[in-house]
Tab-separated table of C-alpha atoms in Angstrom:
chain	number	residue	atom	x	y	z
F	416	MET	CA	26.461	-67.703	-38.222
F	417	GLU	CA	26.163	-70.167	-35.351
F	418	ASN	CA	26.199	-68.904	-31.781
F	419	ALA	CA	26.299	-65.387	-33.054
F	420	TYR	CA	24.371	-62.729	-31.297
F	421	LEU	CA	22.498	-60.119	-33.215
F	422	LEU	CA	23.630	-56.876	-31.733
F	423	GLN	CA	20.806	-54.355	-31.457
F	424	PRO	CA	21.671	-50.701	-31.061
F	425	SER	CA	20.728	-49.389	-27.664
F	426	ILE	CA	18.418	-46.405	-27.608
F	427	LYS	CA	18.369	-44.050	-24.663
F	428	VAL	CA	15.184	-42.079	-24.222
F	429	VAL	CA	15.518	-38.803	-22.365
F	430	LEU	CA	12.333	-37.112	-21.317
F	431	VAL	CA	12.593	-33.381	-20.835
F	432	ILE	CA	9.714	-32.083	-18.776
F	433	SER	CA	9.420	-28.330	-18.837
F	434	ARG	CA	7.382	-26.522	-16.237
F	435	ARG	CA	4.715	-24.365	-17.812
F	436	LYS	CA	4.930	-20.710	-16.945
F	437	SER	CA	2.144	-19.239	-14.882
F	438	ARG	CA	-0.655	-17.324	-16.559
F	439	SER	CA	0.530	-13.981	-15.172
F	440	VAL	CA	4.041	-14.564	-16.522
F	441	ARG	CA	2.723	-15.555	-19.974
F	442	ARG	CA	0.454	-12.510	-20.019
F	443	SER	CA	3.337	-10.226	-19.050
F	444	GLU	CA	5.569	-11.666	-21.773
F	445	LYS	CA	2.876	-11.208	-24.411
F	446	ARG	CA	2.244	-7.655	-23.285
F	447	ARG	CA	5.965	-6.850	-23.409
F	448	ARG	CA	6.179	-8.184	-26.979
F	449	ILE	CA	3.408	-5.846	-28.138
F	450	GLN	CA	3.795	-2.677	-26.083
F	451	PRO	CA	6.798	-0.375	-26.479
F	452	PRO	CA	9.740	-0.803	-24.112
F	453	LEU	CA	10.125	1.567	-21.197
F	454	ARG	CA	11.979	4.815	-21.673
F	455	ASN	CA	14.239	5.701	-18.774
F	456	GLY	CA	12.124	3.578	-16.434
F	457	ILE	CA	8.763	5.045	-17.490
F	458	ASN	CA	5.900	3.180	-19.165
F	459	ALA	CA	3.943	4.503	-22.099
F	460	ALA	CA	0.269	5.110	-21.298
F	461	PRO	CA	-2.137	2.857	-23.276
F	462	PHE	CA	-5.087	4.331	-25.162
F	463	ARG	CA	-7.927	2.764	-27.144
F	464	LEU	CA	-8.917	4.957	-30.102
F	465	PRO	CA	-12.655	5.778	-29.907
F	466	PHE	CA	-15.230	5.207	-32.638
F	467	SER	CA	-16.953	8.557	-32.054
F	468	ARG	CA	-16.839	11.687	-29.935
F	469	ASP	CA	-18.008	11.334	-26.345
F	470	GLY	CA	-21.789	11.420	-26.073
F	471	GLU	CA	-22.319	11.527	-29.831
F	472	ALA	CA	-23.940	8.859	-31.981
F	473	GLU	CA	-22.324	9.663	-35.308
F	474	VAL	CA	-22.533	7.727	-38.531
F	475	GLY	CA	-18.969	7.062	-39.578
F	476	VAL	CA	-15.729	7.955	-37.869
F	477	PRO	CA	-15.212	11.745	-37.545
F	478	TRP	CA	-11.417	11.593	-37.951
F	479	VAL	CA	-9.424	10.582	-41.007
F	480	THR	CA	-5.867	10.889	-39.740
F	481	MET	CA	-4.118	10.465	-36.380
F	482	GLY	CA	-3.157	14.124	-36.491
F	483	GLN	CA	-6.834	15.182	-36.570
F	484	TRP	CA	-7.703	13.137	-33.474
F	485	PHE	CA	-4.613	14.148	-31.491
F	486	GLU	CA	-5.105	17.827	-32.247
F	487	GLU	CA	-8.759	17.666	-31.208
F	488	ARG	CA	-7.981	15.654	-28.067
F	489	PHE	CA	-4.731	17.263	-26.880
F	490	GLY	CA	-4.344	20.441	-28.936
F	491	SER	CA	-0.935	21.500	-30.242
F	492	GLN	CA	0.757	19.322	-27.596
F	493	GLY	CA	-0.813	16.268	-29.216
F	494	LEU	CA	0.780	17.128	-32.561
F	495	GLU	CA	4.123	17.590	-30.812
F	496	LEU	CA	3.813	14.084	-29.364
F	497	LEU	CA	3.388	12.692	-32.876
F	498	ASP	CA	6.315	14.712	-34.202
F	499	ARG	CA	8.600	13.422	-31.407
F	500	ALA	CA	7.636	9.787	-32.103
F	501	ASP	CA	6.077	9.574	-28.624
F	502	VAL	CA	2.955	7.876	-30.028
F	503	LEU	CA	3.357	4.229	-30.964
F	504	ALA	CA	1.297	1.358	-32.291
F	505	GLY	CA	1.916	-2.235	-31.302
F	506	HIS	CA	5.436	-3.624	-31.632
F	507	ASN	CA	6.974	-0.162	-31.114
F	508	ILE	CA	5.895	1.312	-34.487
F	509	PRO	CA	5.827	5.161	-34.408
F	510	LEU	CA	2.672	6.874	-35.625
F	511	ARG	CA	2.719	10.108	-37.663
F	512	ARG	CA	0.250	12.915	-38.288
F	513	ASP	CA	-0.903	11.619	-41.653
F	514	ASP	CA	-1.261	7.968	-40.634
F	515	PRO	CA	-4.856	6.737	-41.081
F	516	TYR	CA	-7.050	6.800	-38.002
F	517	GLN	CA	-8.029	3.243	-36.966
F	518	PRO	CA	-10.971	3.232	-34.494
F	519	GLY	CA	-10.623	0.642	-31.760
F	520	GLU	CA	-6.855	0.329	-32.217
F	521	ARG	CA	-4.704	0.283	-29.082
F	522	ILE	CA	-1.877	2.796	-29.052
F	523	TRP	CA	0.729	3.865	-26.495
F	524	VAL	CA	1.743	7.426	-25.630
F	525	PHE	CA	4.835	8.637	-23.804
F	526	ARG	CA	3.460	11.704	-22.083
F	527	PRO	CA	5.669	14.651	-21.080
F	528	VAL	CA	7.358	14.092	-17.714
F	529	LEU	CA	7.066	17.255	-15.638
F	530	ASP	CA	8.760	16.090	-12.443
F	531	GLU	CA	12.191	15.026	-13.691
F	532	PRO	CA	14.604	15.408	-10.735
F	533	GLU	CA	17.656	17.625	-11.113
F	534	GLU	CA	19.826	14.888	-9.634
F	535	PRO	CA	19.318	11.087	-9.758
F	536	ILE	CA	17.299	9.748	-6.833
F	537	ILE	CA	19.179	7.198	-4.734
F	538	LEU	CA	16.954	4.974	-2.602
F	539	PRO	CA	18.459	3.399	0.537
F	540	ILE	CA	18.574	-0.406	0.290
F	541	VAL	CA	17.529	-2.265	3.432
F	542	ALA	CA	17.479	-5.840	2.085
F	543	GLU	CA	18.145	-7.530	-1.247
F	544	ASN	CA	18.391	-10.969	-2.822
F	545	GLU	CA	18.049	-12.362	-6.335
F	546	ARG	CA	14.245	-11.906	-6.278
F	547	TYR	CA	13.489	-8.623	-4.509
F	548	ILE	CA	14.829	-5.379	-3.104
F	549	VAL	CA	13.458	-3.648	-0.003
F	550	VAL	CA	14.029	0.118	-0.074
F	551	ASP	CA	13.484	2.793	2.574
F	552	LYS	CA	11.035	5.244	0.999
F	553	PRO	CA	11.243	8.892	2.078
F	554	HIS	CA	8.238	11.018	2.999
F	555	GLY	CA	6.497	12.765	0.114
F	556	MET	CA	7.370	10.270	-2.629
F	557	ALA	CA	4.667	8.253	-4.364
F	558	SER	CA	5.184	4.496	-4.622
F	559	VAL	CA	4.169	4.200	-8.286
F	560	PRO	CA	3.487	6.714	-11.081
F	561	LYS	CA	0.103	8.380	-10.857
F	562	GLY	CA	-1.101	11.748	-12.073
F	563	SER	CA	1.641	14.364	-11.830
F	564	HIS	CA	3.934	11.974	-9.937
F	565	VAL	CA	5.984	10.101	-12.532
F	566	ALA	CA	9.774	10.363	-12.401
F	567	GLN	CA	9.931	11.167	-8.698
F	568	THR	CA	8.336	7.906	-7.614
F	569	VAL	CA	9.897	4.889	-5.952
F	570	LEU	CA	9.190	2.587	-8.882
F	571	VAL	CA	10.785	4.786	-11.572
F	572	ALA	CA	13.679	5.804	-9.324
F	573	ALA	CA	14.407	2.136	-8.551
F	574	ARG	CA	14.309	1.111	-12.214
F	575	ARG	CA	16.864	3.814	-12.981
F	576	GLN	CA	19.029	3.185	-9.921
F	577	PHE	CA	19.282	-0.572	-10.504
F	578	ALA	CA	19.142	-0.409	-14.329
F	579	ASN	CA	16.245	-2.860	-14.374
F	580	ASP	CA	13.012	-1.985	-16.194
F	581	LEU	CA	11.390	-5.225	-14.977
F	582	ILE	CA	11.110	-4.003	-11.361
F	583	VAL	CA	7.546	-3.819	-10.004
F	584	ALA	CA	6.145	-2.987	-6.566
F	585	ALA	CA	4.720	-5.852	-4.490
F	586	HIS	CA	2.626	-3.405	-2.430
F	587	ARG	CA	2.260	0.337	-1.917
F	588	LEU	CA	2.633	3.059	0.684
F	589	ASP	CA	0.836	6.404	0.789
F	590	LEU	CA	2.774	9.315	-0.650
F	591	GLU	CA	2.983	10.890	2.825
F	592	THR	CA	4.220	7.704	4.560
F	593	ALA	CA	7.925	6.840	4.800
F	594	GLY	CA	9.455	3.405	5.278
F	595	LEU	CA	9.784	-0.044	3.788
F	596	LEU	CA	8.656	-0.913	0.278
F	597	LEU	CA	9.312	-4.320	-1.307
F	598	LEU	CA	10.145	-4.291	-5.023
F	599	VAL	CA	10.231	-7.453	-7.147
F	600	LYS	CA	13.070	-7.721	-9.649
F	601	ASP	CA	11.456	-9.983	-12.255
F	602	PRO	CA	7.842	-10.677	-13.319
F	603	GLN	CA	8.254	-14.401	-12.609
F	604	TRP	CA	8.329	-13.594	-8.877
F	605	ARG	CA	5.769	-10.824	-8.871
F	606	GLY	CA	2.716	-13.031	-8.339
F	607	ALA	CA	4.180	-14.825	-5.315
F	608	TYR	CA	5.105	-11.657	-3.438
F	609	GLN	CA	2.032	-9.645	-4.383
F	610	LYS	CA	-0.167	-12.539	-3.263
F	611	MET	CA	1.748	-12.668	0.023
F	612	PHE	CA	0.651	-9.101	0.755
F	613	GLN	CA	-2.876	-9.557	-0.611
F	614	ASP	CA	-3.434	-12.658	1.526
F	615	ARG	CA	-2.189	-10.809	4.648
F	616	HIS	CA	0.745	-13.125	5.199
F	617	VAL	CA	2.965	-10.173	6.100
F	618	ARG	CA	3.164	-8.749	9.590
F	619	LYS	CA	3.560	-4.986	9.137
F	620	THR	CA	4.583	-2.614	11.915
F	621	TYR	CA	4.361	1.173	11.765
F	622	ARG	CA	5.582	3.969	14.025
F	623	ALA	CA	3.516	7.115	14.474
F	624	ILE	CA	3.712	10.336	16.463
F	625	ALA	CA	0.356	11.609	17.684
F	626	PRO	CA	-1.118	13.464	20.681
F	627	ILE	CA	-0.708	11.659	23.970
F	628	LEU	CA	-3.969	10.326	25.363
F	629	GLY	CA	-5.548	10.884	28.765
F	630	CYS	CA	-3.830	9.452	31.808
F	631	ASN	CA	-0.722	8.594	29.813
F	632	LEU	CA	0.100	12.273	30.342
F	633	ARG	CA	1.089	11.327	33.887
F	634	ASN	CA	3.860	9.202	32.440
F	635	LEU	CA	5.370	12.038	30.419
F	636	HIS	CA	8.624	11.930	32.385
F	637	SER	CA	8.507	8.393	33.748
F	638	THR	CA	7.673	6.047	30.887
F	639	PRO	CA	9.779	2.872	30.572
F	640	LYS	CA	12.357	2.566	27.828
F	641	GLU	CA	11.037	1.407	24.500
F	642	ASN	CA	11.469	-2.309	23.862
F	643	THR	CA	12.281	-2.632	20.170
F	644	HIS	CA	11.874	-6.410	20.010
F	645	GLN	CA	8.892	-7.377	22.178
F	646	HIS	CA	6.097	-5.903	20.074
F	647	LEU	CA	2.391	-6.432	20.469
F	648	PRO	CA	1.704	-9.953	19.158
F	649	HIS	CA	-0.278	-10.465	15.980
F	650	LYS	CA	-3.730	-11.724	17.012
F	651	ASP	CA	-6.314	-13.749	15.172
F	652	ILE	CA	-8.643	-11.010	13.959
F	653	PHE	CA	-11.670	-13.268	14.292
F	654	GLY	CA	-10.582	-14.837	17.564
F	655	ALA	CA	-11.468	-13.766	21.081
F	656	LEU	CA	-9.117	-10.846	21.643
F	657	GLY	CA	-7.780	-10.678	25.149
F	658	GLU	CA	-8.040	-14.391	25.882
F	659	ASN	CA	-4.782	-15.736	27.302
F	660	SER	CA	-3.135	-12.448	26.397
F	661	GLY	CA	-0.667	-12.874	29.207
F	662	ASN	CA	0.835	-15.913	27.497
F	663	ASP	CA	1.826	-13.971	24.388
F	664	ALA	CA	5.280	-12.506	23.954
F	665	GLY	CA	5.234	-8.809	24.650
F	666	SER	CA	1.991	-8.875	26.668
F	667	ASP	CA	1.474	-7.852	30.251
F	668	SER	CA	0.385	-11.013	32.045
F	669	SER	CA	-1.761	-9.011	34.449
F	670	SER	CA	-3.737	-7.179	31.779
F	671	ASP	CA	-6.972	-7.974	30.009
F	672	TYR	CA	-8.666	-5.617	27.570
F	673	LEU	CA	-11.464	-3.083	27.849
F	674	VAL	CA	-14.186	-3.100	25.238
F	675	CYS	CA	-15.223	0.345	24.097
F	676	ASP	CA	-18.133	-0.123	21.723
F	677	VAL	CA	-18.285	3.342	20.228
F	678	CYS	CA	-20.618	2.875	17.292
F	679	ALA	CA	-22.736	5.845	18.349
F	680	ASP	CA	-20.002	8.184	19.592
F	681	VAL	CA	-16.450	7.065	19.091
F	682	HIS	CA	-15.119	8.669	22.247
F	683	ASP	CA	-17.802	8.296	24.964
F	684	ASP	CA	-16.746	5.032	26.608
F	685	PHE	CA	-13.114	5.840	26.036
F	686	ARG	CA	-13.423	9.159	27.871
F	687	LYS	CA	-15.153	7.415	30.774
F	688	ALA	CA	-12.295	4.941	30.959
F	689	LEU	CA	-9.695	7.701	31.089
F	690	GLN	CA	-11.612	9.512	33.838
F	691	GLY	CA	-11.428	6.394	36.007
F	692	ASP	CA	-8.475	4.486	37.382
F	693	MET	CA	-7.770	2.583	34.185
F	694	CYS	CA	-5.061	3.743	31.791
F	695	PRO	CA	-5.305	1.991	28.405
F	696	SER	CA	-2.056	1.485	26.521
F	697	ARG	CA	-3.390	-0.724	23.721
F	698	TRP	CA	-6.398	-0.349	21.484
F	699	HIS	CA	-8.026	-2.524	18.831
F	700	SER	CA	-9.835	-0.756	15.998
F	701	GLU	CA	-12.365	-2.242	13.600
F	702	LEU	CA	-13.919	0.306	11.261
F	703	PHE	CA	-15.901	-0.078	8.065
F	704	LEU	CA	-14.326	2.229	5.481
F	705	ARG	CA	-15.231	3.294	1.992
F	706	LYS	CA	-13.217	5.252	-0.581
F	707	ARG	CA	-15.288	6.965	-3.246
F	708	GLU	CA	-13.739	7.736	-6.605
F	709	GLY	CA	-12.488	11.307	-6.756
F	710	GLN	CA	-12.503	11.827	-2.981
F	711	LEU	CA	-9.304	12.617	-1.097
F	712	ARG	CA	-10.399	10.986	2.155
F	713	VAL	CA	-12.016	7.707	3.072
F	714	GLU	CA	-15.282	7.728	4.961
F	715	ILE	CA	-16.409	5.641	7.901
F	716	ILE	CA	-19.675	3.762	7.434
F	717	ARG	CA	-21.540	4.129	10.721
F	718	GLU	CA	-24.650	2.213	9.683
F	719	ARG	CA	-24.460	-1.568	9.638
F	720	GLU	CA	-26.652	-4.610	9.939
F	721	THR	CA	-26.879	-5.805	13.522
F	722	SER	CA	-26.219	-9.395	14.478
F	723	THR	CA	-26.289	-11.452	17.646
F	724	ASP	CA	-22.756	-12.387	18.627
F	725	VAL	CA	-21.376	-14.248	21.612
F	726	THR	CA	-18.462	-11.832	21.599
F	727	GLN	CA	-20.870	-8.964	22.315
F	728	GLU	CA	-22.070	-10.770	25.446
F	729	LYS	CA	-18.509	-11.421	26.558
F	730	THR	CA	-17.469	-7.820	26.081
F	731	SER	CA	-20.287	-6.489	28.254
F	732	ALA	CA	-19.033	-8.530	31.183
F	733	ASP	CA	-15.442	-7.472	30.639
F	734	ALA	CA	-16.118	-3.760	30.198
F	735	GLY	CA	-15.914	-3.014	33.895
F	736	SER	CA	-12.611	-4.742	34.545
F	737	SER	CA	-9.324	-2.935	35.046
F	738	SER	CA	-7.395	-3.066	31.807
F	739	SER	CA	-4.659	-1.723	29.589
F	740	PHE	CA	-6.358	-2.674	26.329
F	741	CYS	CA	-9.180	-0.695	24.772
F	742	TYR	CA	-11.297	-2.204	21.987
F	743	TYR	CA	-13.185	0.316	19.899
F	744	GLY	CA	-14.928	0.486	16.538
F	745	GLU	CA	-17.719	-1.284	14.739
F	746	HIS	CA	-16.600	-4.745	15.758
F	747	ARG	CA	-18.046	-8.215	15.238
F	748	GLN	CA	-20.920	-7.004	13.084
F	749	ALA	CA	-22.443	-8.448	9.930
F	750	PRO	CA	-20.832	-7.337	6.649
F	751	VAL	CA	-21.688	-3.843	5.458
F	752	ARG	CA	-22.542	-3.272	1.836
F	753	HIS	CA	-20.115	-1.077	-0.135
F	754	GLY	CA	-17.577	-0.973	2.697
F	755	SER	CA	-14.395	-2.739	3.780
F	756	LEU	CA	-13.524	-3.811	7.308
F	757	ALA	CA	-10.242	-2.186	8.346
F	758	ILE	CA	-8.600	-3.768	11.412
F	759	THR	CA	-5.738	-2.213	13.365
F	760	ASP	CA	-3.991	-2.808	16.687
F	761	ILE	CA	-2.546	0.318	18.305
F	762	GLU	CA	0.061	0.345	21.072
F	763	PHE	CA	1.222	3.275	23.207
F	764	VAL	CA	5.028	3.061	23.438
F	765	ARG	CA	6.215	6.152	25.298
F	766	ALA	CA	5.787	9.866	25.595
F	767	VAL	CA	8.079	12.035	23.504
F	768	ALA	CA	9.400	15.505	24.166
F	769	GLY	CA	7.254	17.902	22.181
F	770	GLU	CA	9.257	21.085	22.662
F	771	LYS	CA	9.836	21.358	18.907
F	772	VAL	CA	6.126	21.770	18.256
F	773	HIS	CA	4.888	22.816	21.723
F	774	ALA	CA	2.595	19.810	21.983
F	775	GLN	CA	2.195	16.783	24.250
F	776	LEU	CA	2.963	13.882	21.942
F	777	ALA	CA	3.562	10.158	22.125
F	778	LEU	CA	5.121	7.417	20.048
F	779	TYR	CA	2.701	4.672	18.997
F	780	ARG	CA	3.156	1.387	17.198
F	781	LEU	CA	0.468	0.417	14.742
F	782	TYR	CA	-0.217	-3.130	13.549
F	783	PRO	CA	-2.589	-3.267	10.550
F	784	HIS	CA	-4.327	-6.597	9.962
F	785	THR	CA	-5.771	-5.293	6.680
F	786	GLY	CA	-4.448	-2.948	4.016
F	787	PHE	CA	-7.185	-0.414	3.319
F	788	THR	CA	-6.347	3.079	2.029
F	789	HIS	CA	-5.580	5.519	4.884
F	790	GLN	CA	-6.541	2.844	7.395
F	791	LEU	CA	-3.979	3.805	10.042
F	792	ARG	CA	-4.616	7.516	9.711
F	793	VAL	CA	-8.363	7.086	10.132
F	794	ALA	CA	-7.953	4.693	13.074
F	795	MET	CA	-5.770	7.191	14.946
F	796	LYS	CA	-8.130	10.042	14.162
F	797	GLU	CA	-11.079	8.045	15.497
F	798	LEU	CA	-9.113	7.217	18.627
F	799	GLY	CA	-8.818	10.936	19.268
F	800	ALA	CA	-5.104	11.126	18.441
F	801	PRO	CA	-4.692	12.062	14.768
F	802	ILE	CA	-1.186	11.479	13.456
F	803	TYR	CA	0.907	14.633	13.654
F	804	ALA	CA	1.089	16.733	10.447
F	805	ASP	CA	-1.596	14.721	8.645
F	806	PRO	CA	-2.865	16.921	5.781
F	807	LEU	CA	-6.183	15.032	5.477
F	808	TYR	CA	-7.288	13.947	8.951
F	809	PRO	CA	-9.028	15.396	10.883
F	810	GLU	CA	-9.126	18.418	8.533
F	811	ILE	CA	-8.130	18.758	4.892
F	812	LEU	CA	-5.275	21.216	4.465
F	813	SER	CA	-4.949	23.320	1.346
F	814	LYS	CA	-1.894	22.812	-0.859
F	815	GLU	CA	-0.420	25.988	0.576
F	816	GLU	CA	-1.037	24.894	4.176
F	817	ALA	CA	0.402	21.434	3.492
F	818	ALA	CA	3.516	22.965	1.942
F	819	GLU	CA	4.022	25.186	4.995
F	820	ARG	CA	4.191	22.274	7.433
F	821	THR	CA	7.448	22.125	9.378
F	822	TYR	CA	7.381	18.313	9.449
F	823	PRO	CA	5.867	15.691	7.130
F	824	LEU	CA	3.235	13.200	8.265
F	825	GLN	CA	4.767	11.403	11.264
F	826	LEU	CA	4.084	7.866	10.050
F	827	LEU	CA	6.758	5.291	9.221
F	828	ALA	CA	6.512	1.726	7.888
F	829	GLU	CA	8.988	0.328	10.397
F	830	SER	CA	9.244	-3.415	9.754
F	831	LEU	CA	8.071	-6.351	7.639
F	832	ASP	CA	7.962	-9.963	8.847
F	833	PHE	CA	7.042	-12.822	6.518
F	834	ILE	CA	7.832	-16.331	5.385
F	835	ASP	CA	9.430	-15.976	1.974
F	836	PRO	CA	6.928	-17.561	-0.472
F	837	VAL	CA	9.758	-18.841	-2.705
F	838	SER	CA	12.499	-19.971	-0.318
F	839	GLY	CA	10.360	-20.625	2.776
F	840	GLU	CA	12.811	-18.627	4.906
F	841	PRO	CA	11.517	-16.512	7.827
F	842	THR	CA	12.359	-12.908	6.960
F	843	HIS	CA	12.542	-9.776	9.094
F	844	VAL	CA	13.316	-6.377	7.571
F	845	GLU	CA	13.542	-3.138	9.564
F	846	SER	CA	13.716	0.466	8.444
F	847	THR	CA	16.783	2.559	9.242
F	848	ARG	CA	14.672	5.715	9.398
F	849	ARG	CA	13.170	7.354	12.445
F	850	LEU	CA	10.472	9.984	12.704
F	851	ALA	CA	11.598	13.580	13.076
F	852	LEU	CA	9.705	14.124	16.336
F	853	GLU	CA	10.815	10.957	18.155
């Protein structure tokens, strides 16, 4: 047909680009498909069935059925676990006594929970959004299940309280320490918030009650009111501490810092400073710490490789100046094998009335730059002011002695400051708790 147009159908192409999930999210999803679901907020413990008895080189597998291995490994309680369907293979399949023993197979066991609370645990909520919850942990509660602490832990209590088995902890606090703990609601956000803590992108502030030091005793009845907002500024841990300190918010413009290099004896230079006219109110601690498996306490590594450092020359010149900042510890040295460098700033806030315990005590603020086990407790002990009611430092208390304490460890995770890794929003969270002896 003349002057006719051939009409072609129009085709619209729509490209759908899906963002690939991160490796940690894919791994978590695969694990959840295989392992049994949580029961009342508690995970099943994974086991890998052995090929032989420990220390024995046997020909052939010594067990024929699951019941034989469980009875040998756990006694009559092991058989009870099988009878209650508390032992499961992959994909939530219960195992029975007469099921064939498969060496190398991964199984999951719901162990008996011995610390079930009589009443549900309700954790105070300090902050919450669609990605995380910040709770105010009490003293004496473990952050995550470990050993005999299972149901009465923050993680399990939170899963039950918020009816969400996907909740995980972004970081941890010692059992003895109270205060802020950030919990992530969904595995897709876990990596971002855990990495934020691992990479030290969180400014953490703690409160502690400990013996008052030296000339600060003179201020027992005349210390200024505590300023809750102008805290000691976060410093570059590898920078020159003390430089331009008067320009930082919360610093005394007239103060520098005193270097107390106490590698040989942690208190010598500090005692000399207190005997003079200087009254330190801030300290910087750098200690090499090591935690051996099976030990309750961490140990300080005194030996280290020496190195020439311009900071060492600077500190010698500054040591004689009047100051309110004391720098102690094994600072600016070459790395030590088998140890971790734990860095803490410590600030004297005010004296506190110690009539309750008949002691001269003070309130301190602690600013950890690292997150090593027991870091704050060891730093205060080395300073000569161990945190009040600490069952491990300076001396290890027996279980009976620890139970007889009138007050728990006087250490509180007071605040968290960070840039939210997902939204980019500056975030400040503060505990509603206060220490008993404040």
